Coordinates of N, CA and C in Angstrom, one line a residue:
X1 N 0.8 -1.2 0.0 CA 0.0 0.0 0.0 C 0.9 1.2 0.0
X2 N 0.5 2.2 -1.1 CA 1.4 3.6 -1.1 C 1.3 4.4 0.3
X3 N 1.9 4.9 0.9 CA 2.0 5.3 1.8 C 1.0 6.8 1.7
X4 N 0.3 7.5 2.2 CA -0.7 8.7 2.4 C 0.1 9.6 3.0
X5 N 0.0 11.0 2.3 CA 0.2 12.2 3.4 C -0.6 13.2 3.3
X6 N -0.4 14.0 4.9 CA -1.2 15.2 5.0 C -0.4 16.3 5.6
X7 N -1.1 17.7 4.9 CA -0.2 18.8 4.7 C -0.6 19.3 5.8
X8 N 0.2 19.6 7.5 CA -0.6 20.5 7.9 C 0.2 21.9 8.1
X9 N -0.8 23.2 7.7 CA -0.7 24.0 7.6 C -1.6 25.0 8.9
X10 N -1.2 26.3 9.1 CA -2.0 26.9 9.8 C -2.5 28.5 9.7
X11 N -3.0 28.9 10.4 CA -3.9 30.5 9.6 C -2.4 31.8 10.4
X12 N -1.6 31.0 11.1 CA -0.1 32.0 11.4 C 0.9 31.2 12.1
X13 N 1.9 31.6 12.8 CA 2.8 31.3 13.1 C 2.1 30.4 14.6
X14 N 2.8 30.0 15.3 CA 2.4 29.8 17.2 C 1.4 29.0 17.3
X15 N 0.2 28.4 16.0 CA -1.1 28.7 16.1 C -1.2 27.2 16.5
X16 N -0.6 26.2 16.9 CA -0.3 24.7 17.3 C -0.7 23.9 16.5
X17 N 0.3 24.1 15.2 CA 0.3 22.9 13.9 C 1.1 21.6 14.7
X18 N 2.3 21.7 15.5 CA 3.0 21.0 16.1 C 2.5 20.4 16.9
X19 N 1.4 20.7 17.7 CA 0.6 19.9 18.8 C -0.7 19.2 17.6
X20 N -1.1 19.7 16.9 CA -1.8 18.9 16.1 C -1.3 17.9 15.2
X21 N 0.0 18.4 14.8 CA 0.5 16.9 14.2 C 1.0 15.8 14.7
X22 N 1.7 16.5 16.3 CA 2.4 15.2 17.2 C 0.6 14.5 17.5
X23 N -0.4 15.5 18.0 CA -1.8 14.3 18.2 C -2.1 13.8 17.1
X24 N -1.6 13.8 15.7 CA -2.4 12.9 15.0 C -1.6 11.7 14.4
X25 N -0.5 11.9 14.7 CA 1.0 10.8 14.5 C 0.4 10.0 15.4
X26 N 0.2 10.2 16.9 CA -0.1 9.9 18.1 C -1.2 8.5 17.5
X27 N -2.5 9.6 17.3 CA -3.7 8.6 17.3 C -3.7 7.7 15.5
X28 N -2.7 7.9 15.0 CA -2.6 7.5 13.5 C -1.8 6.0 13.8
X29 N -1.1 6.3 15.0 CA 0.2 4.9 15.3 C -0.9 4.3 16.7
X30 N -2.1 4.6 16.8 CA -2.7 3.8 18.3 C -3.5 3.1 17.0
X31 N -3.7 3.6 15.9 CA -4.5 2.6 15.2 C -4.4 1.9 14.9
X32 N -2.7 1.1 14.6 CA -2.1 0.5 13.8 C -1.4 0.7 12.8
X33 N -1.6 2.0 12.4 CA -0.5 2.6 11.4 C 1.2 2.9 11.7
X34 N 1.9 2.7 10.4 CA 3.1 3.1 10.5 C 2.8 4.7 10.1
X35 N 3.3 5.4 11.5 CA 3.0 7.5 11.0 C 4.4 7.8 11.4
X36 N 5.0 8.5 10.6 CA 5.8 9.5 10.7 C 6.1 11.1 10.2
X37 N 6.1 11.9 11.3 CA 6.3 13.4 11.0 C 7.5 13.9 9.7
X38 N 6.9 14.7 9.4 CA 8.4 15.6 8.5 C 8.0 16.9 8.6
X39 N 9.3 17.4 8.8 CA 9.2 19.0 9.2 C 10.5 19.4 8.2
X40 N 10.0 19.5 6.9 CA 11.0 20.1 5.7 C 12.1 20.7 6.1
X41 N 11.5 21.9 6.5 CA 12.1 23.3 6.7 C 11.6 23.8 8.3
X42 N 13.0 24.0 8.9 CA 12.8 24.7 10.0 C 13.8 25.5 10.8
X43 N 13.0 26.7 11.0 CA 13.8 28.0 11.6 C 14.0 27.7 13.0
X44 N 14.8 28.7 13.5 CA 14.7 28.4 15.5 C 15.3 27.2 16.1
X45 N 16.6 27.0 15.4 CA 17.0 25.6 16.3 C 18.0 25.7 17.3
X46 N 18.2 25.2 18.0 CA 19.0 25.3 18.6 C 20.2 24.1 18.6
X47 N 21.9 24.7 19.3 CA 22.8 24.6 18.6 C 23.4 23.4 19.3
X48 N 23.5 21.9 19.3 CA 23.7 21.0 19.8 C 24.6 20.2 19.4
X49 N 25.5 19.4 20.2 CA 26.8 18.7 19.6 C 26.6 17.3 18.4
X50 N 24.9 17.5 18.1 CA 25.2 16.9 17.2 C 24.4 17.7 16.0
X51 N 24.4 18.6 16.3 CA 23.7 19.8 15.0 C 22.8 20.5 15.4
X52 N 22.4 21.5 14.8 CA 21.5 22.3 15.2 C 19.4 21.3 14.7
X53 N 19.1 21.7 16.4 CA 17.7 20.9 16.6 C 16.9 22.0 16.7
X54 N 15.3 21.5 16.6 CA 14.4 22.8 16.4 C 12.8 21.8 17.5
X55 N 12.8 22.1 18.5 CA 11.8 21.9 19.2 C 10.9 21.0 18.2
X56 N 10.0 21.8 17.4 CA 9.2 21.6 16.7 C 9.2 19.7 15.7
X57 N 10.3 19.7 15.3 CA 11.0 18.6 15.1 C 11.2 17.4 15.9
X58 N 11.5 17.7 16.6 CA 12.2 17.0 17.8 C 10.7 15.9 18.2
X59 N 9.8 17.2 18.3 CA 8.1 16.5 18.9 C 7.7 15.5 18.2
X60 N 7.8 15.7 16.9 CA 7.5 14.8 15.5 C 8.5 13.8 15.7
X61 N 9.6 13.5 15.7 CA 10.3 12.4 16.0 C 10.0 11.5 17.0
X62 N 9.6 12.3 17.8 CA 9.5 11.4 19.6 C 7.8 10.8 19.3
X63 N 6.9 11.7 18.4 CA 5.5 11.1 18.6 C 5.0 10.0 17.3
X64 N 6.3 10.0 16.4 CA 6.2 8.9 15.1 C 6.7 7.9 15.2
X65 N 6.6 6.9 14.7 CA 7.3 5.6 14.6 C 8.9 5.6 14.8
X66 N 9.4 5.1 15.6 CA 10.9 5.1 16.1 C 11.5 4.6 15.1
X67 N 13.1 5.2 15.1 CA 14.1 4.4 14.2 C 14.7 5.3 13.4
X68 N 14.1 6.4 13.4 CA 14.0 7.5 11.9 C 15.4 8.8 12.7
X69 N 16.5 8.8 11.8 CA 17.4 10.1 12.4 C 16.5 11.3 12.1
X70 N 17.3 12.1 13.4 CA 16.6 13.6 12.9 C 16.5 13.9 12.1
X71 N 17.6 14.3 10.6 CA 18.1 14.8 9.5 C 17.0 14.3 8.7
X72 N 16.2 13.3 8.5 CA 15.3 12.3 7.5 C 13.8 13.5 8.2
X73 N 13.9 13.8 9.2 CA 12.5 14.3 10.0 C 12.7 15.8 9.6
X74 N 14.1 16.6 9.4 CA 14.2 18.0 9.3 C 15.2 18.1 8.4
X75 N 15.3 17.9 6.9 CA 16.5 17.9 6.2 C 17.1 19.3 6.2
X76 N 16.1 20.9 6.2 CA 16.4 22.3 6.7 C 16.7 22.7 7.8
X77 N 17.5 23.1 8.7 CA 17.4 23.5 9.9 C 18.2 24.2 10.4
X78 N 17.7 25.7 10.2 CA 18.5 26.8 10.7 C 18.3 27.7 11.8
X79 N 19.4 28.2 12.5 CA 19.3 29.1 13.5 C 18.4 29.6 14.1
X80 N 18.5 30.7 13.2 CA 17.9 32.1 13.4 C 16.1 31.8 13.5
X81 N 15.6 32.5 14.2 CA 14.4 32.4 14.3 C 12.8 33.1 13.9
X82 N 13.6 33.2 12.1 CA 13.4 33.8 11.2 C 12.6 33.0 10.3
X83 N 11.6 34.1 9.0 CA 11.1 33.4 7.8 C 12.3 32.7 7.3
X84 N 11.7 31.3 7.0 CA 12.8 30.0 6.7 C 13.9 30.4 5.3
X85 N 12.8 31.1 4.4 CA 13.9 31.8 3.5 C 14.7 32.8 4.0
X86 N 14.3 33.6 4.3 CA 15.7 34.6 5.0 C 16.4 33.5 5.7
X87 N 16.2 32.9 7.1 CA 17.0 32.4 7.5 C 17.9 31.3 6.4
X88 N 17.8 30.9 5.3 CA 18.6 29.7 4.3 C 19.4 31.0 3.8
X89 N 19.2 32.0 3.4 CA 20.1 33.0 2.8 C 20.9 33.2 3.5
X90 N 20.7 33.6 4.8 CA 21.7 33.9 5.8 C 22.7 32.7 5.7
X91 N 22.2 31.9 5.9 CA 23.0 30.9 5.9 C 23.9 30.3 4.7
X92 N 23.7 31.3 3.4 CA 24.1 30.4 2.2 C 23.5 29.7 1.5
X93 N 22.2 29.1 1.7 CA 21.8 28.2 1.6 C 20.2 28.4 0.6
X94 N 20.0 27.3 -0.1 CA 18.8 27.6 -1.1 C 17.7 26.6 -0.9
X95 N 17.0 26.7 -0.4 CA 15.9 25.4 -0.2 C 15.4 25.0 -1.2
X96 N 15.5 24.1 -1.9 CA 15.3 22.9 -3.2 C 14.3 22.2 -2.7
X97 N 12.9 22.0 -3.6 CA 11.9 21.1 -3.6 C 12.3 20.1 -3.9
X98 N 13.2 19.9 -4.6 CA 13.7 18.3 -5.5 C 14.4 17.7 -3.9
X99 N 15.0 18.4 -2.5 CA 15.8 18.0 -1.6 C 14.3 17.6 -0.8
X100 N 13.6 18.3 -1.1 CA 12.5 18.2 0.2 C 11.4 16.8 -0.5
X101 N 11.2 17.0 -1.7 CA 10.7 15.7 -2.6 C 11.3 14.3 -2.2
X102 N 12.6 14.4 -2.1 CA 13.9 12.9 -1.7 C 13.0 12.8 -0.2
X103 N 13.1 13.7 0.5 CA 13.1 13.1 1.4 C 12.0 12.5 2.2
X104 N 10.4 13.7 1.8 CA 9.5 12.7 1.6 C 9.3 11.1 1.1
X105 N 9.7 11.1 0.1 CA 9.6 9.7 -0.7 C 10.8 8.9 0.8
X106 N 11.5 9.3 1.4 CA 12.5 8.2 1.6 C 11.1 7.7 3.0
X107 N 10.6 9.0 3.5 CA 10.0 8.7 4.7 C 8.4 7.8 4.4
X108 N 7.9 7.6 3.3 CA 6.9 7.6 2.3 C 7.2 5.7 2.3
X109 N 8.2 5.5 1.7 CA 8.7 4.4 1.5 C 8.6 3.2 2.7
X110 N 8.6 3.4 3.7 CA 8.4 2.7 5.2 C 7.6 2.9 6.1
X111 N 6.5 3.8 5.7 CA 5.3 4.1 6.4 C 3.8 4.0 5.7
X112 N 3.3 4.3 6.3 CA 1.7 3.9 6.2 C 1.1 5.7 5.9
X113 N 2.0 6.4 6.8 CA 1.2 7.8 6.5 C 2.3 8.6 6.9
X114 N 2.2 9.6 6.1 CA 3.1 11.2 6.7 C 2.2 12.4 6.5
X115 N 2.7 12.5 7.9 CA 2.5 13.7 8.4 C 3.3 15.0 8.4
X116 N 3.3 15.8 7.4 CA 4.1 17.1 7.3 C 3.5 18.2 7.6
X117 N 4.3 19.0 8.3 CA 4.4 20.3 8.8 C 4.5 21.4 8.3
X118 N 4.1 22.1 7.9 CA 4.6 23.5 7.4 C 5.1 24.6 8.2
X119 N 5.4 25.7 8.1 CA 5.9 26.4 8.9 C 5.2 27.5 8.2
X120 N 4.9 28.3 9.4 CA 4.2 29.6 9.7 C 2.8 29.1 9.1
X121 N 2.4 30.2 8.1 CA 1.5 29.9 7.1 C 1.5 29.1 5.6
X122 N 0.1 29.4 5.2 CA 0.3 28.6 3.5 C 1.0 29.3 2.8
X123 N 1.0 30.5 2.5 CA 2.1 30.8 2.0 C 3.9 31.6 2.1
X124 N 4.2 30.9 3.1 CA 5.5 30.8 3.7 C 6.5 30.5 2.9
X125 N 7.3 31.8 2.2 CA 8.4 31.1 0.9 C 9.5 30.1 1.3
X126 N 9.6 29.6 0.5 CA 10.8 27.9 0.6 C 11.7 28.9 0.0
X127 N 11.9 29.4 -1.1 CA 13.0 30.5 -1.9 C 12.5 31.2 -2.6
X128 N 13.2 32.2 -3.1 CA 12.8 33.3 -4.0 C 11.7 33.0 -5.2
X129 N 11.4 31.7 -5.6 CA 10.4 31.5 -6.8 C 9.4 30.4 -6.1
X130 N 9.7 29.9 -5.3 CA 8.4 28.6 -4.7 C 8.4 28.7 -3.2
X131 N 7.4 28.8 -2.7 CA 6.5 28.8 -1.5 C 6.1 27.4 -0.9
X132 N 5.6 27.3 0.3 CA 5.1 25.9 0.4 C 3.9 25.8 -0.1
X133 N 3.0 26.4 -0.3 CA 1.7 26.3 -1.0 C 2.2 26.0 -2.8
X134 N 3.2 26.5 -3.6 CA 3.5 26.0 -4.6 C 3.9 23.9 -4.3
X135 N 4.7 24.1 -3.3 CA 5.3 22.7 -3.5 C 3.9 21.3 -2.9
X136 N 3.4 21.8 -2.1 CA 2.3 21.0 -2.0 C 1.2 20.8 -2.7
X137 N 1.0 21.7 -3.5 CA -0.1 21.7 -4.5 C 0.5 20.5 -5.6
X138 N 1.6 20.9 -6.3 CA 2.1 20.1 -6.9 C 2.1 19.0 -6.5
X139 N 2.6 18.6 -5.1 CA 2.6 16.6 -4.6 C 1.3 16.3 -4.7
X140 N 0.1 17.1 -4.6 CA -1.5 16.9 -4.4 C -1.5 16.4 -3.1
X141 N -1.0 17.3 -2.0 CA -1.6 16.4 -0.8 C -2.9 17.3 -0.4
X142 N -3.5 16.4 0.7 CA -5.0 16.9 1.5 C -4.1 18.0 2.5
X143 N -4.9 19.1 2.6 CA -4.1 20.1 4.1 C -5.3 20.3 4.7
X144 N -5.0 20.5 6.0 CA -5.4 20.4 7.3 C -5.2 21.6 7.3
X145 N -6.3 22.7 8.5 CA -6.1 23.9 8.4 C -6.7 23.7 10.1
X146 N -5.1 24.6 10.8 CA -4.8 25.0 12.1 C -5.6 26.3 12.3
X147 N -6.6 26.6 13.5 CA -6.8 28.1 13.6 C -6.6 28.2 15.0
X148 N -5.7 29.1 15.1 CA -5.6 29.6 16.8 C -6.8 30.4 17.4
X149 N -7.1 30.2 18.2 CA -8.4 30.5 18.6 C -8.4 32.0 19.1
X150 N -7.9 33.1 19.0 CA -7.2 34.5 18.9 C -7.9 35.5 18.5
X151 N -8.2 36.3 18.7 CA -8.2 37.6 18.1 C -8.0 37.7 16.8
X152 N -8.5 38.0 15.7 CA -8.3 37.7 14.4 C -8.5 36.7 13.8
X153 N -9.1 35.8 14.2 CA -8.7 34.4 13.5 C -10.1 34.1 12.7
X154 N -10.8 34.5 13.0 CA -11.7 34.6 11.5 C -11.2 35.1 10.6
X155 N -10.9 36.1 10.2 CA -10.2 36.6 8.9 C -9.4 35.7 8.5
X156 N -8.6 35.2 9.2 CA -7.4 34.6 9.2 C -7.5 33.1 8.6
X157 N -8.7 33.2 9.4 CA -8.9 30.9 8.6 C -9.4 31.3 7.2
X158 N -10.2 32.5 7.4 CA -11.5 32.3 6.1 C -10.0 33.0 4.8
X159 N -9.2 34.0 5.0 CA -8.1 33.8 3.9 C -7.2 32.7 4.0
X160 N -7.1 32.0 4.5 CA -6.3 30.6 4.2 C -6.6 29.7 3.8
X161 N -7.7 29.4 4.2 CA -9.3 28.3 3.2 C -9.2 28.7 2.1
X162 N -9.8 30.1 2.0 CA -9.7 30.4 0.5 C -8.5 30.3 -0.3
X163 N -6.9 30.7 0.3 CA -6.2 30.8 -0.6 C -6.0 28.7 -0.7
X164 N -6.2 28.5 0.2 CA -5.4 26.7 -0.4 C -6.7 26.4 -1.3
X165 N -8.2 26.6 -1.3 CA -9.2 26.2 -2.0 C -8.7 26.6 -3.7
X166 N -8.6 28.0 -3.4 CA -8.3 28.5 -5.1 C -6.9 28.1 -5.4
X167 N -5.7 27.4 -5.3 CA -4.3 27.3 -5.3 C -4.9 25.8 -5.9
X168 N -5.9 25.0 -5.7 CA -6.2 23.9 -5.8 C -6.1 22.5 -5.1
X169 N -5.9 22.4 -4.0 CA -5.1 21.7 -3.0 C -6.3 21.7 -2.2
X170 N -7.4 19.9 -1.7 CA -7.4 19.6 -0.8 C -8.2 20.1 0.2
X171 N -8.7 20.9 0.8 CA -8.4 21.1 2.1 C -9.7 20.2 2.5
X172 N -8.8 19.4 3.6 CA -9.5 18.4 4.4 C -10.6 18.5 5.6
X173 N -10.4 19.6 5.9 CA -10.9 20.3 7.2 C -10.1 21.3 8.2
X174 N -10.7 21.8 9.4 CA -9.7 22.5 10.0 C -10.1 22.5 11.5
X175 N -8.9 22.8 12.3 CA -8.9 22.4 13.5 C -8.8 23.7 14.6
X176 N -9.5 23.6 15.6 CA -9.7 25.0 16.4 C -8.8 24.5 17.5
X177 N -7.8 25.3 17.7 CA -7.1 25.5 19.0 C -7.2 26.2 19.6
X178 N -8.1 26.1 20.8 CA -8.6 27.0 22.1 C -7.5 27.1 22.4
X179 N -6.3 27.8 22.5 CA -5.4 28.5 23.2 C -5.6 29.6 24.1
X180 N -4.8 29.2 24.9 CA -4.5 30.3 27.0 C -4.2 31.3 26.5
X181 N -4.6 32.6 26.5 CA -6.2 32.6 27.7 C -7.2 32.5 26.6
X182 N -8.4 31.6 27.2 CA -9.6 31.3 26.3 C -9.6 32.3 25.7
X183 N -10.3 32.7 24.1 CA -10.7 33.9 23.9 C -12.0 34.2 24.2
X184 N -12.6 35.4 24.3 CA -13.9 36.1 24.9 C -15.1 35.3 23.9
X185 N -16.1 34.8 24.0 CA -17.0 34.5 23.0 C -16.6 33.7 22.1
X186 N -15.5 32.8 22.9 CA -15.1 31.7 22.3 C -16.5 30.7 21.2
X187 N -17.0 30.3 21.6 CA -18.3 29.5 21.3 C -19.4 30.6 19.7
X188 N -19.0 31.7 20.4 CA -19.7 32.4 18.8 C -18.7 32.4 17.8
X189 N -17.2 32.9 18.2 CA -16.2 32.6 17.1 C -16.6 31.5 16.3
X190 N -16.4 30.5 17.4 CA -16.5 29.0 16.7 C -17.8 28.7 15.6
X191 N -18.9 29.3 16.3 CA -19.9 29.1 15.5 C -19.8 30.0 14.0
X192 N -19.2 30.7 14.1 CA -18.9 32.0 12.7 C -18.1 30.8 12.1
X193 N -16.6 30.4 12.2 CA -15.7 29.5 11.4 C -16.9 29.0 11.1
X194 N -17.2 28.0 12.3 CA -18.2 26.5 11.3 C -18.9 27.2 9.9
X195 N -19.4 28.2 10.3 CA -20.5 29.2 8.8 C -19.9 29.4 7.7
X196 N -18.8 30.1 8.1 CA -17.9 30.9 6.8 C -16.9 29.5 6.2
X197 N -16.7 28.8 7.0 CA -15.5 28.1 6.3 C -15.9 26.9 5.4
X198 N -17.8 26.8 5.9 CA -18.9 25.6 5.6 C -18.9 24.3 6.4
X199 N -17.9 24.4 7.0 CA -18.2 22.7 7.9 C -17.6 23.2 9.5
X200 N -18.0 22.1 10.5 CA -17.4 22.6 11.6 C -16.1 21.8 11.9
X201 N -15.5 22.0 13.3 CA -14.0 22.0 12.7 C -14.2 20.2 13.4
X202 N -13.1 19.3 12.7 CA -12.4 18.3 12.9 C -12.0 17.8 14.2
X203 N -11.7 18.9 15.0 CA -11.8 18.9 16.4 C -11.2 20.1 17.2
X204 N -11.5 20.0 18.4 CA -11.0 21.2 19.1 C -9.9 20.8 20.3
X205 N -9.1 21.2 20.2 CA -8.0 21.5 21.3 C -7.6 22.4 22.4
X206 N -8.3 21.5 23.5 CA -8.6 22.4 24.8 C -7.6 23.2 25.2
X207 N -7.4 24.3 26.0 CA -6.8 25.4 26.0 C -5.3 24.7 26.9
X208 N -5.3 23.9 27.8 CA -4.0 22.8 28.3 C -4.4 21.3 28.3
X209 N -4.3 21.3 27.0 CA -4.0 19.9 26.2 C -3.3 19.2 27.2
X210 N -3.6 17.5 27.5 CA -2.2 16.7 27.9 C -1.7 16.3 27.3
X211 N -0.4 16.5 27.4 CA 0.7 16.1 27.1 C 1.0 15.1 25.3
X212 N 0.5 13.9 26.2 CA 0.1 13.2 25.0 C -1.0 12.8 24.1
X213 N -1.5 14.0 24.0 CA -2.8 14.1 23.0 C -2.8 13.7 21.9
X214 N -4.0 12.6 21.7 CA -3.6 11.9 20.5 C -5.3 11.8 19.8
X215 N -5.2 12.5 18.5 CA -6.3 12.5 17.5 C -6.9 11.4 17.0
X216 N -8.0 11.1 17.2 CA -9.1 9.8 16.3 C -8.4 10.1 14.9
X217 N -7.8 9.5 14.0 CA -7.7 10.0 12.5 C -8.7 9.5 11.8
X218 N -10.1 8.9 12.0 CA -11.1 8.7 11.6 C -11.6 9.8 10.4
X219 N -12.0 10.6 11.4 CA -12.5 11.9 11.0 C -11.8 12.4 9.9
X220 N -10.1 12.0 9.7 CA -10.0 12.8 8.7 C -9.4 11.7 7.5
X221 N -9.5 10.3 7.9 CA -9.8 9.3 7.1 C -10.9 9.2 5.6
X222 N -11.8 9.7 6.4 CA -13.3 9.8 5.7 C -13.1 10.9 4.8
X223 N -12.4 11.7 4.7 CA -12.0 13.0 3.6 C -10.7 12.9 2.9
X224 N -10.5 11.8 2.9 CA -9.1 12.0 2.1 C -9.3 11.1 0.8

């Protein structure tokens, strides 16, 4: 069986793609699946005697099927805690789809499902001519859409729905992260997304999640 992936993406930066993808690695490997995370490209790492590591990464490794080196989970991984393109320039460095394409396929090849991460938003440039919304479109994966539960975040889902809907890509559903401190009228927000975005969301993530929260992938079985 070809192995499945899903793109998750979110409406900004902070907005807990990382806690949604370690919970769905989580409840994807309670099912019986082989799941493993990839986090292409990533900013913010920090500087360790065996290379520079990025939190974010790190989570994905520890909540996917064991065995997998870092490097295979984050083939990008720079410093600075900057847009991924500035941070590869600083560094020298050019982020290549064809590098990020290898490495899916290698993780693709011994699993059941991947789970990829994007960074910041959908459209977050990889380099000066392709974005991660170019490079996903192209693989045709399903994306998943993160909304931090915030101030703004209507606007916010309802342009990012739209942009992955018109780009052509997928979108599988999207997921509400009640993040600390609740927001005010939490429950009307939520009812506006359900309206404007047309479905309600895939699930909600309480404002102190445990630890090891792990997603039914049922729900988003049935849409792929």
């Amino acid at each position: 069986m070809t192995a499945r992936t899903i793109f998750v993406t979110g409406t900004d930066t902070e907005v807990g793609k990382t806690l949604v993808s370690t919970a769905l690695l989580r409840g994807l490997r309670s099912a019986g699946h082989r799941a493993v995370g990839y986090k292409p490209v990533a900013s913010g790492c920090a500087r360790t005697p065996t290379g520079l590591r990025n939190d974010d990464a790190l989570a994905l490794q520890a909540a996917g099927t064991p065995g997998w080196r870092y490097d295979a989970i984050n083939p990008y991984a720079f410093a600075e805690p900057i847009a991924p393109h500035v941070a590869a320039a600083d560094a020298g460095v050019t982020v290549l789809p064809d590098r990020l394409d290898t490495g899916h396929a290698r993780l693709a090849a011994a699993s059941d499902w991947v789970v990829v991460e994007g960074a910041g938003g959908w459209h977050v440039p990889l380099n000066a001519e392709c974005d991660f919304a170019d490079w996903v479109v192209g693989a045709r994966w399903p994306v998943l859409l993160v909304v931090g539960m915030r101030l703004g975040c209507i606007n916010h889902a309802v342009l990012s729905a739209r942009a992955i809907r018109n780009a052509g890509a997928p979108l599988v559903g999207w997921v509400a992260n009640l993040m600390p401190p609740l927001q005010p009228r939490v429950e009307d927000n939520l009812a506006c997304l359900a309206q404007v975005l047309g479905v309600p969301p895939l699930a909600r993530i309480p404002p102190m999640p445990d630890a090891e929260l792990a997603l039914n992938p049922e729900p988003w079985l049935a849409r792929i």
